[in-house]
């Protein structure tokens, strides 16, 4: 579905990604594991069209997307739940959801998508008129996911979706990702809870200093001594 082929990305003079290649099969959950500063967010943002790679190719369902502006990438069906949630705090829950439905691909299906999102997150349905900034952290993350779903994505990239959330909510967020995947949405997951993310991942990549150093099935990486020592502390 998605193929990243040898992309290098710089922030000014600093190289964030060095010839990174990976593939995401339709229907998969692909985990990206790496320490702070490894380049995970840079990778997601590059796929999303927010950074232009200096070299390499990115193809999504056969379309070359590297260098396309982010609204065009979104409109092809690549959604993103960004690090830090990025909801609009002074807008209502309902208005935040509407912002996700502005893509041409999703405009016509706005009401259907809204019903689907509200069925998935009943808490949001109870708070439609409330300013998004007054929601709890977990509810804001649900709203960020709901807003992304309003754009009718085929692939969703989650960047640290459980960061800063209480442990019980972390479980809910990861269950939501599994449920979306079961409904047919392909997922790329960057998650600080490495053990959990590898458990739900069909495929996983380790990113170190901007390079992919290891890849395999989630189960293979979970059993790998290097991964266990570096990311699981066991
Ligand atoms: N906008 C930016 N300008 C300059 N450097 C950046 C920028 N974004 C990220 N970096 C640097 O690029 C490297 C990779 O960062 P990032 O992709 O955020 O890593 P991760 O998400 O794995 O923590 C880090 O060294 C970071 O400091
Ligand atoms: Mg990051």
PDB file of C-alpha atoms and ligand atoms in Angstrom:
ATOM      1  CA  UNK A   1       0.000   0.000   0.000  1.00  0.00           C
ATOM      2  CA  UNK A   2       2.782   2.378   1.040  1.00  0.00           C
ATOM      3  CA  UNK A   3       6.412   2.063   0.030  1.00  0.00           C
ATOM      4  CA  UNK A   4       9.099   4.366   1.351  1.00  0.00           C
ATOM      5  CA  UNK A   5      12.224   3.863  -0.684  1.00  0.00           C
ATOM      6  CA  UNK A   6      15.549   5.306   0.403  1.00  0.00           C
ATOM      7  CA  UNK A   7      14.396   8.663   1.701  1.00  0.00           C
ATOM      8  CA  UNK A   8      16.821  11.122   3.251  1.00  0.00           C
ATOM      9  CA  UNK A   9      15.520  14.169   5.099  1.00  0.00           C
ATOM     10  CA  UNK A  10      17.358  17.167   6.498  1.00  0.00           C
ATOM     11  CA  UNK A  11      16.283  19.848   8.924  1.00  0.00           C
ATOM     12  CA  UNK A  12      18.620  22.607   7.801  1.00  0.00           C
ATOM     13  CA  UNK A  13      22.067  21.036   7.883  1.00  0.00           C
ATOM     14  CA  UNK A  14      21.087  18.287  10.286  1.00  0.00           C
ATOM     15  CA  UNK A  15      20.183  14.960   8.740  1.00  0.00           C
ATOM     16  CA  UNK A  16      17.083  13.429  10.350  1.00  0.00           C
ATOM     17  CA  UNK A  17      16.599  10.425   8.035  1.00  0.00           C
ATOM     18  CA  UNK A  18      19.276   8.559   6.120  1.00  0.00           C
ATOM     19  CA  UNK A  19      18.065   6.343   3.256  1.00  0.00           C
ATOM     20  CA  UNK A  20      15.054   5.007   5.099  1.00  0.00           C
ATOM     21  CA  UNK A  21      13.036   2.295   3.358  1.00  0.00           C
ATOM     22  CA  UNK A  22       9.968   0.500   4.593  1.00  0.00           C
ATOM     23  CA  UNK A  23       6.773  -1.024   3.294  1.00  0.00           C
ATOM     24  CA  UNK A  24       3.291  -1.019   4.734  1.00  0.00           C
ATOM     25  CA  UNK A  25       0.952  -3.712   3.439  1.00  0.00           C
ATOM     26  CA  UNK A  26      -2.744  -3.008   3.188  1.00  0.00           C
ATOM     27  CA  UNK A  27      -4.477  -4.073   6.412  1.00  0.00           C
ATOM     28  CA  UNK A  28      -1.285  -4.091   8.479  1.00  0.00           C
ATOM     29  CA  UNK A  29      -0.331  -2.422  11.727  1.00  0.00           C
ATOM     30  CA  UNK A  30       3.290  -1.370  11.267  1.00  0.00           C
ATOM     31  CA  UNK A  31       5.174  -0.209  14.360  1.00  0.00           C
ATOM     32  CA  UNK A  32       8.140   2.151  14.246  1.00  0.00           C
ATOM     33  CA  UNK A  33      10.323   1.848  17.323  1.00  0.00           C
ATOM     34  CA  UNK A  34      13.135   4.196  18.277  1.00  0.00           C
ATOM     35  CA  UNK A  35      14.554   6.433  20.979  1.00  0.00           C
ATOM     36  CA  UNK A  36      13.807  10.136  21.288  1.00  0.00           C
ATOM     37  CA  UNK A  37      15.322  11.985  18.370  1.00  0.00           C
ATOM     38  CA  UNK A  38      15.661   8.852  16.220  1.00  0.00           C
ATOM     39  CA  UNK A  39      13.584  10.419  13.443  1.00  0.00           C
ATOM     40  CA  UNK A  40      10.156   8.819  13.933  1.00  0.00           C
ATOM     41  CA  UNK A  41       8.197  12.060  13.719  1.00  0.00           C
ATOM     42  CA  UNK A  42      10.337  13.238  10.805  1.00  0.00           C
ATOM     43  CA  UNK A  43       9.446  10.022   8.982  1.00  0.00           C
ATOM     44  CA  UNK A  44       5.711  10.409   9.600  1.00  0.00           C
ATOM     45  CA  UNK A  45       5.760  14.067   8.654  1.00  0.00           C
ATOM     46  CA  UNK A  46       7.672  13.321   5.475  1.00  0.00           C
ATOM     47  CA  UNK A  47       5.141  10.690   4.406  1.00  0.00           C
ATOM     48  CA  UNK A  48       2.385  13.198   5.241  1.00  0.00           C
ATOM     49  CA  UNK A  49       3.925  15.782   2.916  1.00  0.00           C
ATOM     50  CA  UNK A  50       5.107  18.147   5.638  1.00  0.00           C
ATOM     51  CA  UNK A  51       8.815  17.666   4.877  1.00  0.00           C
ATOM     52  CA  UNK A  52      10.234  17.239   1.417  1.00  0.00           C
ATOM     53  CA  UNK A  53      12.795  14.424   1.233  1.00  0.00           C
ATOM     54  CA  UNK A  54      16.165  15.384  -0.285  1.00  0.00           C
ATOM     55  CA  UNK A  55      16.200  12.011  -2.035  1.00  0.00           C
ATOM     56  CA  UNK A  56      14.192   8.820  -2.299  1.00  0.00           C
ATOM     57  CA  UNK A  57      10.675   7.889  -3.310  1.00  0.00           C
ATOM     58  CA  UNK A  58       7.383   7.423  -1.506  1.00  0.00           C
ATOM     59  CA  UNK A  59       4.545   5.648  -3.261  1.00  0.00           C
ATOM     60  CA  UNK A  60       1.033   5.199  -1.954  1.00  0.00           C
ATOM     61  CA  UNK A  61      -1.288   2.882  -3.863  1.00  0.00           C
ATOM     62  CA  UNK A  62       0.895   3.341  -6.890  1.00  0.00           C
ATOM     63  CA  UNK A  63       1.028   7.155  -6.732  1.00  0.00           C
ATOM     64  CA  UNK A  64       4.354   8.915  -6.192  1.00  0.00           C
ATOM     65  CA  UNK A  65       3.671  11.245  -3.255  1.00  0.00           C
ATOM     66  CA  UNK A  66       7.087  12.517  -2.132  1.00  0.00           C
ATOM     67  CA  UNK A  67       7.042  16.286  -2.451  1.00  0.00           C
ATOM     68  CA  UNK A  68       3.252  16.603  -2.772  1.00  0.00           C
ATOM     69  CA  UNK A  69       1.711  19.201  -0.443  1.00  0.00           C
ATOM     70  CA  UNK A  70       0.163  17.693   2.662  1.00  0.00           C
ATOM     71  CA  UNK A  71      -3.460  18.456   1.736  1.00  0.00           C
ATOM     72  CA  UNK A  72      -3.020  16.430  -1.443  1.00  0.00           C
ATOM     73  CA  UNK A  73      -1.447  13.559   0.468  1.00  0.00           C
ATOM     74  CA  UNK A  74      -4.368  13.636   2.932  1.00  0.00           C
ATOM     75  CA  UNK A  75      -6.821  13.652   0.095  1.00  0.00           C
ATOM     76  CA  UNK A  76      -5.345  10.417  -1.236  1.00  0.00           C
ATOM     77  CA  UNK A  77      -6.364   8.773   2.037  1.00  0.00           C
ATOM     78  CA  UNK A  78      -3.347   9.150   4.322  1.00  0.00           C
ATOM     79  CA  UNK A  79      -4.428  10.439   7.721  1.00  0.00           C
ATOM     80  CA  UNK A  80      -2.271  11.467  10.614  1.00  0.00           C
ATOM     81  CA  UNK A  81      -2.866  11.670  14.343  1.00  0.00           C
ATOM     82  CA  UNK A  82      -0.037  14.003  15.209  1.00  0.00           C
ATOM     83  CA  UNK A  83       2.212  14.011  18.240  1.00  0.00           C
ATOM     84  CA  UNK A  84       0.653  16.175  20.952  1.00  0.00           C
ATOM     85  CA  UNK A  85      -2.859  15.764  19.499  1.00  0.00           C
ATOM     86  CA  UNK A  86      -3.109  19.217  17.858  1.00  0.00           C
ATOM     87  CA  UNK A  87      -6.792  19.762  18.358  1.00  0.00           C
ATOM     88  CA  UNK A  88      -8.200  23.311  18.206  1.00  0.00           C
ATOM     89  CA  UNK A  89      -8.799  24.047  21.915  1.00  0.00           C
ATOM     90  CA  UNK A  90     -11.156  27.004  21.537  1.00  0.00           C
ATOM     91  CA  UNK A  91     -13.351  25.313  18.918  1.00  0.00           C
ATOM     92  CA  UNK A  92     -16.101  22.966  20.015  1.00  0.00           C
ATOM     93  CA  UNK A  93     -15.849  19.204  19.689  1.00  0.00           C
ATOM     94  CA  UNK A  94     -18.302  19.382  16.808  1.00  0.00           C
ATOM     95  CA  UNK A  95     -16.296  22.085  14.999  1.00  0.00           C
ATOM     96  CA  UNK A  96     -13.094  20.102  15.466  1.00  0.00           C
ATOM     97  CA  UNK A  97     -14.748  17.108  13.809  1.00  0.00           C
ATOM     98  CA  UNK A  98     -15.940  19.303  10.945  1.00  0.00           C
ATOM     99  CA  UNK A  99     -12.355  20.467  10.355  1.00  0.00           C
ATOM    100  CA  UNK A 100     -11.484  16.862   9.572  1.00  0.00           C
ATOM    101  CA  UNK A 101     -14.201  16.660   6.928  1.00  0.00           C
ATOM    102  CA  UNK A 102     -12.927  19.516   4.757  1.00  0.00           C
ATOM    103  CA  UNK A 103     -10.978  17.228   2.442  1.00  0.00           C
ATOM    104  CA  UNK A 104     -12.645  16.881  -0.959  1.00  0.00           C
ATOM    105  CA  UNK A 105     -12.591  13.083  -0.568  1.00  0.00           C
ATOM    106  CA  UNK A 106     -14.661  13.285   2.631  1.00  0.00           C
ATOM    107  CA  UNK A 107     -17.019  16.234   2.182  1.00  0.00           C
ATOM    108  CA  UNK A 108     -19.860  14.216   0.710  1.00  0.00           C
ATOM    109  CA  UNK A 109     -19.737  11.612   3.464  1.00  0.00           C
ATOM    110  CA  UNK A 110     -19.573  14.018   6.383  1.00  0.00           C
ATOM    111  CA  UNK A 111     -22.762  12.957   8.149  1.00  0.00           C
ATOM    112  CA  UNK A 112     -22.076   9.255   7.766  1.00  0.00           C
ATOM    113  CA  UNK A 113     -18.538   9.675   9.069  1.00  0.00           C
ATOM    114  CA  UNK A 114     -19.723  11.816  11.963  1.00  0.00           C
ATOM    115  CA  UNK A 115     -22.240   9.130  13.013  1.00  0.00           C
ATOM    116  CA  UNK A 116     -19.529   6.513  12.809  1.00  0.00           C
ATOM    117  CA  UNK A 117     -17.099   8.567  14.909  1.00  0.00           C
ATOM    118  CA  UNK A 118     -19.723   9.395  17.539  1.00  0.00           C
ATOM    119  CA  UNK A 119     -20.754   5.750  17.756  1.00  0.00           C
ATOM    120  CA  UNK A 120     -17.127   4.829  18.311  1.00  0.00           C
ATOM    121  CA  UNK A 121     -16.548   7.586  20.902  1.00  0.00           C
ATOM    122  CA  UNK A 122     -19.822   8.129  22.836  1.00  0.00           C
ATOM    123  CA  UNK A 123     -18.036  10.559  25.190  1.00  0.00           C
ATOM    124  CA  UNK A 124     -17.582  12.941  22.263  1.00  0.00           C
ATOM    125  CA  UNK A 125     -21.276  12.683  21.420  1.00  0.00           C
ATOM    126  CA  UNK A 126     -22.085  13.888  24.950  1.00  0.00           C
ATOM    127  CA  UNK A 127     -19.751  16.869  24.593  1.00  0.00           C
ATOM    128  CA  UNK A 128     -20.337  18.116  21.051  1.00  0.00           C
ATOM    129  CA  UNK A 129     -20.870  21.750  22.040  1.00  0.00           C
ATOM    130  CA  UNK A 130     -18.059  21.853  24.586  1.00  0.00           C
ATOM    131  CA  UNK A 131     -14.763  23.632  23.817  1.00  0.00           C
ATOM    132  CA  UNK A 132     -12.232  20.945  22.922  1.00  0.00           C
ATOM    133  CA  UNK A 133      -9.656  22.442  25.288  1.00  0.00           C
ATOM    134  CA  UNK A 134     -11.855  21.533  28.262  1.00  0.00           C
ATOM    135  CA  UNK A 135     -11.774  17.791  27.479  1.00  0.00           C
ATOM    136  CA  UNK A 136      -9.535  15.424  29.422  1.00  0.00           C
ATOM    137  CA  UNK A 137      -6.310  14.298  27.766  1.00  0.00           C
ATOM    138  CA  UNK A 138      -7.823  10.954  26.803  1.00  0.00           C
ATOM    139  CA  UNK A 139     -10.916  12.608  25.338  1.00  0.00           C
ATOM    140  CA  UNK A 140      -8.728  15.020  23.361  1.00  0.00           C
ATOM    141  CA  UNK A 141      -6.890  12.057  21.902  1.00  0.00           C
ATOM    142  CA  UNK A 142     -10.212  10.453  20.953  1.00  0.00           C
ATOM    143  CA  UNK A 143     -11.175  13.746  19.312  1.00  0.00           C
ATOM    144  CA  UNK A 144      -7.884  13.871  17.409  1.00  0.00           C
ATOM    145  CA  UNK A 145      -8.518  10.324  16.169  1.00  0.00           C
ATOM    146  CA  UNK A 146     -12.153  11.146  15.380  1.00  0.00           C
ATOM    147  CA  UNK A 147     -11.160  14.229  13.423  1.00  0.00           C
ATOM    148  CA  UNK A 148      -8.707  12.170  11.410  1.00  0.00           C
ATOM    149  CA  UNK A 149     -11.431   9.593  10.664  1.00  0.00           C
ATOM    150  CA  UNK A 150     -13.698  12.369   9.361  1.00  0.00           C
ATOM    151  CA  UNK A 151     -11.266  12.600   6.433  1.00  0.00           C
ATOM    152  CA  UNK A 152     -11.999   8.976   5.509  1.00  0.00           C
ATOM    153  CA  UNK A 153      -8.389   7.770   5.569  1.00  0.00           C
ATOM    154  CA  UNK A 154      -7.307   4.355   4.281  1.00  0.00           C
ATOM    155  CA  UNK A 155      -4.017   4.601   6.189  1.00  0.00           C
ATOM    156  CA  UNK A 156      -3.592   6.357   9.537  1.00  0.00           C
ATOM    157  CA  UNK A 157      -0.231   7.227  11.072  1.00  0.00           C
ATOM    158  CA  UNK A 158      -0.336   7.598  14.863  1.00  0.00           C
ATOM    159  CA  UNK A 159       2.543   9.523  16.439  1.00  0.00           C
ATOM    160  CA  UNK A 160       2.867   8.744  20.166  1.00  0.00           C
ATOM    161  CA  UNK A 161      -0.895   8.506  20.672  1.00  0.00           C
ATOM    162  CA  UNK A 162      -0.686   7.578  24.350  1.00  0.00           C
ATOM    163  CA  UNK A 163       1.967  10.099  25.380  1.00  0.00           C
ATOM    164  CA  UNK A 164       0.999  11.797  28.630  1.00  0.00           C
ATOM    165  CA  UNK A 165      -2.181   9.765  29.146  1.00  0.00           C
ATOM    166  CA  UNK A 166      -3.099   7.782  32.243  1.00  0.00           C
ATOM    167  CA  UNK A 167      -2.332   4.034  31.970  1.00  0.00           C
ATOM    168  CA  UNK A 168      -5.994   3.040  31.780  1.00  0.00           C
ATOM    169  CA  UNK A 169      -6.521   5.451  28.870  1.00  0.00           C
ATOM    170  CA  UNK A 170      -3.433   4.129  27.113  1.00  0.00           C
ATOM    171  CA  UNK A 171      -5.194   0.792  26.950  1.00  0.00           C
ATOM    172  CA  UNK A 172      -8.292   2.440  25.405  1.00  0.00           C
ATOM    173  CA  UNK A 173      -6.233   4.242  22.776  1.00  0.00           C
ATOM    174  CA  UNK A 174      -4.465   1.069  21.725  1.00  0.00           C
ATOM    175  CA  UNK A 175      -7.745  -0.828  21.637  1.00  0.00           C
ATOM    176  CA  UNK A 176      -9.152   1.894  19.394  1.00  0.00           C
ATOM    177  CA  UNK A 177      -6.237   1.415  17.008  1.00  0.00           C
ATOM    178  CA  UNK A 178      -6.844  -2.333  16.924  1.00  0.00           C
ATOM    179  CA  UNK A 179     -10.569  -1.782  16.307  1.00  0.00           C
ATOM    180  CA  UNK A 180      -9.886   0.629  13.439  1.00  0.00           C
ATOM    181  CA  UNK A 181      -7.478  -1.853  11.964  1.00  0.00           C
ATOM    182  CA  UNK A 182     -10.114  -4.599  12.243  1.00  0.00           C
ATOM    183  CA  UNK A 183     -12.444  -2.306  10.269  1.00  0.00           C
ATOM    184  CA  UNK A 184      -9.897  -2.221   7.471  1.00  0.00           C
ATOM    185  CA  UNK A 185      -7.800   0.861   8.234  1.00  0.00           C
ATOM    186  CA  UNK A 186      -4.092   0.299   7.747  1.00  0.00           C
ATOM    187  CA  UNK A 187      -2.047   1.731  10.631  1.00  0.00           C
ATOM    188  CA  UNK A 188       1.462   3.031  11.205  1.00  0.00           C
ATOM    189  CA  UNK A 189       2.140   3.298  14.914  1.00  0.00           C
ATOM    190  CA  UNK A 190       4.857   5.141  16.801  1.00  0.00           C
ATOM    191  CA  UNK A 191       4.325   4.352  20.443  1.00  0.00           C
ATOM    192  CA  UNK A 192       6.419   4.781  23.567  1.00  0.00           C
ATOM    193  CA  UNK A 193       4.894   1.562  24.950  1.00  0.00           C
ATOM    194  CA  UNK A 194       7.164  -0.533  22.783  1.00  0.00           C
ATOM    195  CA  UNK A 195       6.076  -3.901  24.139  1.00  0.00           C
ATOM    196  CA  UNK A 196       2.398  -3.185  23.479  1.00  0.00           C
ATOM    197  CA  UNK A 197       3.032  -1.746  20.043  1.00  0.00           C
ATOM    198  CA  UNK A 198       5.093  -4.770  18.988  1.00  0.00           C
ATOM    199  CA  UNK A 199       2.375  -7.079  20.286  1.00  0.00           C
ATOM    200  CA  UNK A 200      -0.238  -5.545  18.023  1.00  0.00           C
ATOM    201  CA  UNK A 201       2.071  -4.943  15.052  1.00  0.00           C
ATOM    202  CA  UNK A 202       2.182  -7.293  12.102  1.00  0.00           C
ATOM    203  CA  UNK A 203       5.464  -5.718  11.071  1.00  0.00           C
ATOM    204  CA  UNK A 204       7.922  -3.452  12.859  1.00  0.00           C
ATOM    205  CA  UNK A 205      11.007  -1.378  12.161  1.00  0.00           C
ATOM    206  CA  UNK A 206      13.660  -0.066  14.516  1.00  0.00           C
ATOM    207  CA  UNK A 207      14.881   3.431  13.698  1.00  0.00           C
ATOM    208  CA  UNK A 208      18.187   4.566  15.188  1.00  0.00           C
ATOM    209  CA  UNK A 209      19.771   7.921  14.396  1.00  0.00           C
ATOM    210  CA  UNK A 210      17.744   8.253  11.231  1.00  0.00           C
ATOM    211  CA  UNK A 211      18.474   4.744   9.935  1.00  0.00           C
ATOM    212  CA  UNK A 212      16.449   1.545   9.930  1.00  0.00           C
ATOM    213  CA  UNK A 213      18.626  -0.930  11.808  1.00  0.00           C
ATOM    214  CA  UNK A 214      16.249  -3.844  12.295  1.00  0.00           C
ATOM    215  CA  UNK A 215      12.934  -5.063  10.933  1.00  0.00           C
ATOM    216  CA  UNK A 216      10.724  -8.088  11.255  1.00  0.00           C
ATOM    217  CA  UNK A 217       7.339  -9.194  12.448  1.00  0.00           C
ATOM    218  CA  UNK A 218       6.215  -7.693  15.732  1.00  0.00           C
ATOM    219  CA  UNK A 219       6.753 -11.063  17.400  1.00  0.00           C
ATOM    220  CA  UNK A 220      10.287 -11.359  15.997  1.00  0.00           C
ATOM    221  CA  UNK A 221      11.315  -7.951  17.318  1.00  0.00           C
ATOM    222  CA  UNK A 222       9.646  -8.638  20.651  1.00  0.00           C
ATOM    223  CA  UNK A 223      11.874 -11.700  20.975  1.00  0.00           C
ATOM    224  CA  UNK A 224      15.042  -9.949  19.735  1.00  0.00           C
ATOM    225  CA  UNK A 225      17.700  -9.562  22.431  1.00  0.00           C
ATOM    226  CA  UNK A 226      18.807  -6.142  21.110  1.00  0.00           C
ATOM    227  CA  UNK A 227      15.245  -4.812  21.141  1.00  0.00           C
ATOM    228  CA  UNK A 228      14.588  -6.244  24.585  1.00  0.00           C
ATOM    229  CA  UNK A 229      17.693  -4.627  26.006  1.00  0.00           C
ATOM    230  CA  UNK A 230      17.417  -1.250  24.276  1.00  0.00           C
ATOM    231  CA  UNK A 231      13.645  -0.639  24.355  1.00  0.00           C
ATOM    232  CA  UNK A 232      12.108  -2.987  26.874  1.00  0.00           C
ATOM    233  CA  UNK A 233      14.785  -2.868  29.582  1.00  0.00           C
ATOM    234  CA  UNK A 234      14.844  -6.651  29.980  1.00  0.00           C
TER     235      UNK A 234
HETATM  236  N1  LIG B   1      11.929  21.215  12.638  1.00  0.00           N
HETATM  237  C1  LIG B   1      13.141  20.787  13.016  1.00  0.00           C
HETATM  238  N2  LIG B   1      14.236  21.565  12.882  1.00  0.00           N
HETATM  239  C2  LIG B   1      15.462  21.108  13.256  1.00  0.00           C
HETATM  240  N3  LIG B   1      15.693  19.895  13.726  1.00  0.00           N
HETATM  241  C3  LIG B   1      14.652  19.068  13.879  1.00  0.00           C
HETATM  242  C4  LIG B   1      13.316  19.458  13.527  1.00  0.00           C
HETATM  243  N4  LIG B   1      12.473  18.420  13.788  1.00  0.00           N
HETATM  244  C5  LIG B   1      13.258  17.431  14.277  1.00  0.00           C
HETATM  245  N5  LIG B   1      14.562  17.818  14.328  1.00  0.00           N
HETATM  246  C6  LIG B   1      15.694  16.962  14.750  1.00  0.00           C
HETATM  247  O1  LIG B   1      15.658  15.811  13.927  1.00  0.00           O
HETATM  248  C7  LIG B   1      15.975  14.654  14.693  1.00  0.00           C
HETATM  249  C8  LIG B   1      14.806  13.669  14.632  1.00  0.00           C
HETATM  250  O2  LIG B   1      13.704  14.228  15.349  1.00  0.00           O
HETATM  251  P1  LIG B   1      12.269  13.544  15.361  1.00  0.00           P
HETATM  252  O3  LIG B   1      11.927  13.150  14.005  1.00  0.00           O
HETATM  253  O4  LIG B   1      11.367  14.483  16.071  1.00  0.00           O
HETATM  254  O5  LIG B   1      12.571  12.260  16.259  1.00  0.00           O
HETATM  255  P2  LIG B   1      11.589  11.348  17.145  1.00  0.00           P
HETATM  256  O6  LIG B   1      10.195  11.609  16.718  1.00  0.00           O
HETATM  257  O7  LIG B   1      12.047   9.950  16.883  1.00  0.00           O
HETATM  258  O8  LIG B   1      11.837  11.744  18.575  1.00  0.00           O
HETATM  259  C9  LIG B   1      16.296  15.129  16.091  1.00  0.00           C
HETATM  260  O9  LIG B   1      17.687  15.288  16.186  1.00  0.00           O
HETATM  261  C10 LIG B   1      15.580  16.448  16.168  1.00  0.00           C
HETATM  262  O10 LIG B   1      16.234  17.300  17.087  1.00  0.00           O
HETATM  263 MG1  LIG B   2       8.524  12.189  17.742  1.00  0.00          MG
END
